[in-house]
mmCIF file of C-alpha atoms in Angstrom:
data_model
loop_
_atom_site.group_PDB
_atom_site.id
_atom_site.type_symbol
_atom_site.label_atom_id
_atom_site.label_comp_id
_atom_site.label_asym_id
_atom_site.label_seq_id
_atom_site.Cartn_x
_atom_site.Cartn_y
_atom_site.Cartn_z
ATOM 1 C CA GLU I 1 137.711 65.712 101.330
ATOM 2 C CA VAL I 2 135.363 68.684 101.224
ATOM 3 C CA GLN I 3 136.884 71.512 103.233
ATOM 4 C CA LEU I 4 136.332 75.206 103.910
ATOM 5 C CA VAL I 5 139.063 77.324 105.495
ATOM 6 C CA GLU I 6 138.392 80.888 106.643
ATOM 7 C CA SER I 7 141.014 83.562 107.166
ATOM 8 C CA GLY I 8 141.291 87.299 107.620
ATOM 9 C CA GLY I 9 139.919 87.729 111.122
ATOM 10 C CA GLY I 10 141.589 89.879 113.733
ATOM 11 C CA LEU I 11 141.304 92.939 115.950
ATOM 12 C CA VAL I 12 139.872 96.077 114.361
ATOM 13 C CA GLN I 13 138.738 99.387 115.790
ATOM 14 C CA PRO I 14 135.096 100.481 115.670
ATOM 15 C CA GLY I 15 134.383 102.032 112.290
ATOM 16 C CA GLY I 16 137.136 100.036 110.647
ATOM 17 C CA SER I 17 137.090 97.477 107.858
ATOM 18 C CA LEU I 18 138.108 93.877 107.413
ATOM 19 C CA ARG I 19 137.885 91.334 104.598
ATOM 20 C CA LEU I 20 137.309 87.683 105.366
ATOM 21 C CA SER I 21 138.197 84.909 102.949
ATOM 22 C CA CYS I 22 136.985 81.345 102.674
ATOM 23 C CA ALA I 23 138.995 78.888 100.588
ATOM 24 C CA ALA I 24 137.143 75.849 99.317
ATOM 25 C CA SER I 25 138.724 72.521 98.443
ATOM 26 C CA GLY I 26 137.440 69.086 97.554
ATOM 27 C CA PHE I 27 134.561 70.463 95.511
ATOM 28 C CA THR I 28 133.872 73.015 92.790
ATOM 29 C CA LEU I 29 132.793 76.221 94.488
ATOM 30 C CA SER I 30 131.077 77.514 91.341
ATOM 31 C CA SER I 31 128.455 74.766 91.641
ATOM 32 C CA TYR I 32 127.243 75.844 95.070
ATOM 33 C CA SER I 33 125.621 78.766 96.799
ATOM 34 C CA MET I 34 127.456 79.889 99.915
ATOM 35 C CA ASN I 35 126.776 81.604 103.218
ATOM 36 C CA TRP I 36 128.411 83.416 106.085
ATOM 37 C CA VAL I 37 127.158 82.653 109.593
ATOM 38 C CA ARG I 38 128.487 84.243 112.781
ATOM 39 C CA GLN I 39 128.538 83.452 116.478
ATOM 40 C CA ALA I 40 129.217 86.085 119.113
ATOM 41 C CA PRO I 41 131.255 84.862 122.103
ATOM 42 C CA GLY I 42 129.128 82.563 124.257
ATOM 43 C CA LYS I 43 126.070 83.167 122.072
ATOM 44 C CA GLY I 44 124.058 81.367 119.410
ATOM 45 C CA LEU I 45 124.292 81.269 115.644
ATOM 46 C CA GLU I 46 123.252 84.124 113.344
ATOM 47 C CA TRP I 47 123.031 83.863 109.568
ATOM 48 C CA VAL I 48 124.769 86.863 107.970
ATOM 49 C CA SER I 49 124.757 86.615 104.182
ATOM 50 C CA TYR I 50 124.060 84.373 101.176
ATOM 51 C CA ILE I 51 125.307 84.388 97.595
ATOM 52 C CA SER I 52 124.021 82.080 94.887
ATOM 53 C CA SER I 53 126.340 80.016 92.706
ATOM 54 C CA THR I 54 125.935 82.435 89.791
ATOM 55 C CA ARG I 55 126.033 85.576 91.989
ATOM 56 C CA SER I 56 122.558 86.463 90.712
ATOM 57 C CA THR I 57 121.000 86.352 94.183
ATOM 58 C CA ILE I 58 122.466 87.937 97.300
ATOM 59 C CA TYR I 59 120.859 88.353 100.703
ATOM 60 C CA TYR I 60 121.962 90.007 103.925
ATOM 61 C CA ALA I 61 120.735 90.010 107.475
ATOM 62 C CA ASP I 62 119.254 93.378 108.437
ATOM 63 C CA SER I 63 121.985 93.745 111.073
ATOM 64 C CA VAL I 64 124.709 93.984 108.403
ATOM 65 C CA LYS I 65 122.868 95.343 105.368
ATOM 66 C CA GLY I 66 124.631 98.336 103.859
ATOM 67 C CA ARG I 67 127.874 97.599 105.719
ATOM 68 C CA PHE I 68 128.876 94.093 104.590
ATOM 69 C CA THR I 69 129.366 92.827 101.045
ATOM 70 C CA ILE I 70 129.540 89.168 100.067
ATOM 71 C CA PHE I 71 131.295 88.182 96.869
ATOM 72 C CA ARG I 72 133.015 85.202 95.328
ATOM 73 C CA ASP I 73 135.799 84.376 92.903
ATOM 74 C CA ASN I 74 134.908 81.008 91.446
ATOM 75 C CA ALA I 75 138.171 80.849 89.516
ATOM 76 C CA LYS I 76 140.031 80.991 92.836
ATOM 77 C CA ASN I 77 137.499 78.718 94.548
ATOM 78 C CA SER I 78 137.056 81.406 97.177
ATOM 79 C CA LEU I 79 134.299 83.265 99.001
ATOM 80 C CA TYR I 80 134.714 86.658 100.653
ATOM 81 C CA LEU I 81 133.016 88.978 103.106
ATOM 82 C CA GLN I 82 133.963 92.652 103.032
ATOM 83 C CA MET I 83 133.020 94.211 106.345
ATOM 84 C CA ASN I 84 132.926 98.008 106.677
ATOM 85 C CA SER I 85 131.810 100.375 109.435
ATOM 86 C CA LEU I 86 132.398 97.658 111.994
ATOM 87 C CA ARG I 87 130.737 97.860 115.383
ATOM 88 C CA ALA I 88 131.404 96.201 118.720
ATOM 89 C CA GLU I 89 128.342 94.012 118.181
ATOM 90 C CA ASP I 90 129.965 92.529 115.058
ATOM 91 C CA THR I 91 132.484 90.779 117.311
ATOM 92 C CA ALA I 92 132.064 87.072 116.572
ATOM 93 C CA VAL I 93 133.488 83.957 115.027
ATOM 94 C CA TYR I 94 132.573 84.061 111.351
ATOM 95 C CA TYR I 95 131.955 80.770 109.575
ATOM 96 C CA CYS I 96 131.555 80.152 105.890
ATOM 97 C CA ALA I 97 129.127 77.366 105.098
ATOM 98 C CA ARG I 98 128.015 75.696 101.910
ATOM 99 C CA ARG I 99 124.368 75.457 100.996
ATOM 100 C CA GLY I 100 123.027 71.914 101.420
ATOM 101 C CA SER I 101 122.101 71.488 97.791
ATOM 102 C CA GLU I 102 121.014 73.637 94.889
ATOM 103 C CA VAL I 103 117.458 72.331 94.967
ATOM 104 C CA LEU I 104 114.783 74.884 95.898
ATOM 105 C CA TYR I 105 114.443 75.353 99.666
ATOM 106 C CA ASN I 106 117.509 73.232 100.485
ATOM 107 C CA ASN I 107 119.132 76.037 102.442
ATOM 108 C CA TRP I 108 120.698 74.107 105.264
ATOM 109 C CA PHE I 109 124.434 74.489 105.915
ATOM 110 C CA ASP I 110 126.898 71.716 105.215
ATOM 111 C CA PRO I 111 129.833 71.706 105.609
ATOM 112 C CA TRP I 112 131.119 74.571 107.750
ATOM 113 C CA GLY I 113 134.596 76.004 107.971
ATOM 114 C CA GLN I 114 136.449 76.169 111.292
ATOM 115 C CA GLY I 115 135.708 79.880 111.656
ATOM 116 C CA THR I 116 137.750 83.057 112.022
ATOM 117 C CA LEU I 117 137.435 85.435 114.978
ATOM 118 C CA VAL I 118 136.684 89.093 114.397
ATOM 119 C CA THR I 119 137.076 91.395 117.395
ATOM 120 C CA VAL I 120 135.889 94.985 117.137
ATOM 121 C CA SER I 121 137.310 97.019 119.982
ATOM 122 C CA SER I 122 139.268 100.182 120.668
ATOM 123 C CA GLU E 1 111.306 87.018 110.648
ATOM 124 C CA ILE E 2 110.515 83.544 111.929
ATOM 125 C CA VAL E 3 111.494 83.070 115.563
ATOM 126 C CA MET E 4 112.755 79.630 116.551
ATOM 127 C CA THR E 5 112.404 78.688 120.217
ATOM 128 C CA GLN E 6 114.181 75.657 121.644
ATOM 129 C CA SER E 7 113.383 73.824 124.844
ATOM 130 C CA PRO E 8 114.416 72.974 127.427
ATOM 131 C CA ALA E 9 116.953 75.691 128.138
ATOM 132 C CA THR E 10 119.360 72.981 129.331
ATOM 133 C CA LEU E 11 118.957 69.214 129.351
ATOM 134 C CA SER E 12 120.748 66.897 131.779
ATOM 135 C CA VAL E 13 120.702 63.208 130.847
ATOM 136 C CA SER E 14 122.708 60.160 131.884
ATOM 137 C CA PRO E 15 124.766 58.221 129.326
ATOM 138 C CA GLY E 16 122.720 55.442 127.763
ATOM 139 C CA GLU E 17 119.441 57.233 128.299
ATOM 140 C CA ARG E 18 117.227 58.923 125.716
ATOM 141 C CA ALA E 19 117.327 62.677 125.111
ATOM 142 C CA THR E 20 114.469 64.637 123.548
ATOM 143 C CA LEU E 21 115.009 68.206 122.390
ATOM 144 C CA SER E 22 112.259 70.453 121.065
ATOM 145 C CA CYS E 23 112.127 73.311 118.589
ATOM 146 C CA ARG E 24 109.121 75.506 117.877
ATOM 147 C CA ALA E 25 108.696 77.944 114.983
ATOM 148 C CA SER E 26 106.653 81.144 115.257
ATOM 149 C CA GLN E 27 104.950 80.215 111.970
ATOM 150 C CA SER E 28 104.917 77.182 109.759
ATOM 151 C CA VAL E 29 108.230 76.220 108.154
ATOM 152 C CA SER E 30 106.838 73.060 106.538
ATOM 153 C CA SER E 31 109.612 70.438 106.821
ATOM 154 C CA ASN E 32 112.365 72.933 106.069
ATOM 155 C CA LEU E 33 114.195 72.456 109.330
ATOM 156 C CA ALA E 34 117.725 71.343 110.188
ATOM 157 C CA TRP E 35 119.479 70.326 113.399
ATOM 158 C CA TYR E 36 123.152 70.949 114.198
ATOM 159 C CA GLN E 37 125.509 69.773 116.913
ATOM 160 C CA GLN E 38 128.262 72.049 118.205
ATOM 161 C CA LYS E 39 131.025 71.043 120.598
ATOM 162 C CA PRO E 40 133.224 73.602 122.407
ATOM 163 C CA GLY E 41 135.727 75.251 120.091
ATOM 164 C CA GLN E 42 134.325 73.530 117.020
ATOM 165 C CA ALA E 43 132.134 74.526 114.112
ATOM 166 C CA PRO E 44 128.545 73.284 114.028
ATOM 167 C CA ARG E 45 127.956 69.951 112.328
ATOM 168 C CA LEU E 46 124.819 69.113 110.355
ATOM 169 C CA LEU E 47 122.829 66.251 111.881
ATOM 170 C CA ILE E 48 119.374 66.379 110.312
ATOM 171 C CA TYR E 49 117.788 68.199 107.363
ATOM 172 C CA GLY E 50 114.282 68.121 105.964
ATOM 173 C CA ALA E 51 113.162 67.695 109.597
ATOM 174 C CA SER E 52 113.882 63.960 109.575
ATOM 175 C CA THR E 53 116.684 63.017 107.134
ATOM 176 C CA ARG E 54 120.009 62.168 108.717
ATOM 177 C CA ALA E 55 123.047 63.778 107.134
ATOM 178 C CA THR E 56 125.842 61.633 105.764
ATOM 179 C CA GLY E 57 127.726 59.786 108.472
ATOM 180 C CA ILE E 58 125.314 60.608 111.300
ATOM 181 C CA PRO E 59 124.593 57.606 113.548
ATOM 182 C CA ALA E 60 121.132 56.077 113.557
ATOM 183 C CA ARG E 61 120.639 56.976 117.240
ATOM 184 C CA PHE E 62 119.897 60.535 116.034
ATOM 185 C CA SER E 63 116.381 61.027 114.681
ATOM 186 C CA GLY E 64 114.253 64.022 113.827
ATOM 187 C CA SER E 65 110.516 64.439 113.532
ATOM 188 C CA GLY E 66 107.838 67.068 113.127
ATOM 189 C CA SER E 67 106.510 69.509 110.580
ATOM 190 C CA GLY E 68 104.849 72.881 110.518
ATOM 191 C CA THR E 69 105.769 74.539 113.802
ATOM 192 C CA GLU E 70 106.747 71.703 116.153
ATOM 193 C CA PHE E 71 109.926 69.643 115.812
ATOM 194 C CA THR E 72 111.835 67.125 117.891
ATOM 195 C CA LEU E 73 115.373 65.794 117.886
ATOM 196 C CA THR E 74 115.755 62.479 119.679
ATOM 197 C CA ILE E 75 119.001 60.793 120.648
ATOM 198 C CA SER E 76 118.045 57.251 121.523
ATOM 199 C CA SER E 77 120.967 56.169 123.720
ATOM 200 C CA LEU E 78 123.382 58.906 124.680
ATOM 201 C CA GLN E 79 127.073 58.360 124.112
ATOM 202 C CA SER E 80 129.778 60.453 125.766
ATOM 203 C CA GLU E 81 130.507 62.230 122.483
ATOM 204 C CA ASP E 82 126.884 63.437 122.201
ATOM 205 C CA PHE E 83 127.145 65.970 125.012
ATOM 206 C CA ALA E 84 127.166 69.280 123.167
ATOM 207 C CA VAL E 85 124.925 72.205 122.209
ATOM 208 C CA TYR E 86 122.170 71.522 119.672
ATOM 209 C CA TYR E 87 120.641 74.140 117.383
ATOM 210 C CA CYS E 88 117.638 74.030 115.095
ATOM 211 C CA GLN E 89 117.465 76.179 111.965
ATOM 212 C CA GLN E 90 114.567 77.003 109.659
ATOM 213 C CA TYR E 91 115.239 77.554 105.979
ATOM 214 C CA ASN E 92 111.686 77.981 104.745
ATOM 215 C CA ASN E 93 111.782 81.788 104.794
ATOM 216 C CA TRP E 94 114.402 84.508 104.533
ATOM 217 C CA PRO E 95 116.157 85.365 106.725
ATOM 218 C CA MET E 96 117.155 81.892 107.804
ATOM 219 C CA THR E 97 117.000 81.748 111.575
ATOM 220 C CA PHE E 98 118.329 79.560 114.355
ATOM 221 C CA GLY E 99 117.025 78.613 117.746
ATOM 222 C CA GLN E 100 118.993 79.792 120.759
ATOM 223 C CA GLY E 101 120.439 76.324 121.337
ATOM 224 C CA THR E 102 119.949 73.601 123.940
ATOM 225 C CA PRO E 103 123.042 72.464 125.862
ATOM 226 C CA LEU E 104 122.927 68.743 126.522
ATOM 227 C CA GLU E 105 124.829 67.982 129.717
ATOM 228 C CA ILE E 106 125.903 64.829 131.500
ATOM 229 C CA LYS E 107 123.736 64.032 134.508
#
């Protein structure tokens, strides 16, 4: 069964840092591009970051550029999101999600992990 | 950035009836559009990609249509498990963007 499991969320003060992890199972992570998507409490979905299977292409939403870093360890079948200079507006459930397929333009998300909650508050 | 606008804001439908949800893009996204279903406390689930292709395991009562800037998700005969929030997402341009979601409620 294809599965993604996030961890690393929690309560952090404004200006602090946190690293999220996403463990993949049931498929070979190195064959897929991956994403982070977040959802603030009671709000909609916001794409955060993308990393290609070979790490050659990385994108960030403007809202996190310069503060968040996406990276992956294919040997550990894991994806990460390093979050620095956290703000109250970064409070959200963070999901990792696999790219639909590696064909050009196929950037839908499937599957998704269960999410991990990040709360930025003093 | 492409803005995705979903309508109606909320949809109330009786079980067994048809539900039609709309999604409009601020510029053409070709057929590079997906639909997701999200139930309370759960992660989103992919329903449709390529505007009209059902994802693996999605029942035939879910169908998608449209291209360019106007898209529709139709649920032909609502089952109790279909009441949820539905999101559209464009993946034609970076950044990928979502609509604000349409809650589908029991009437």
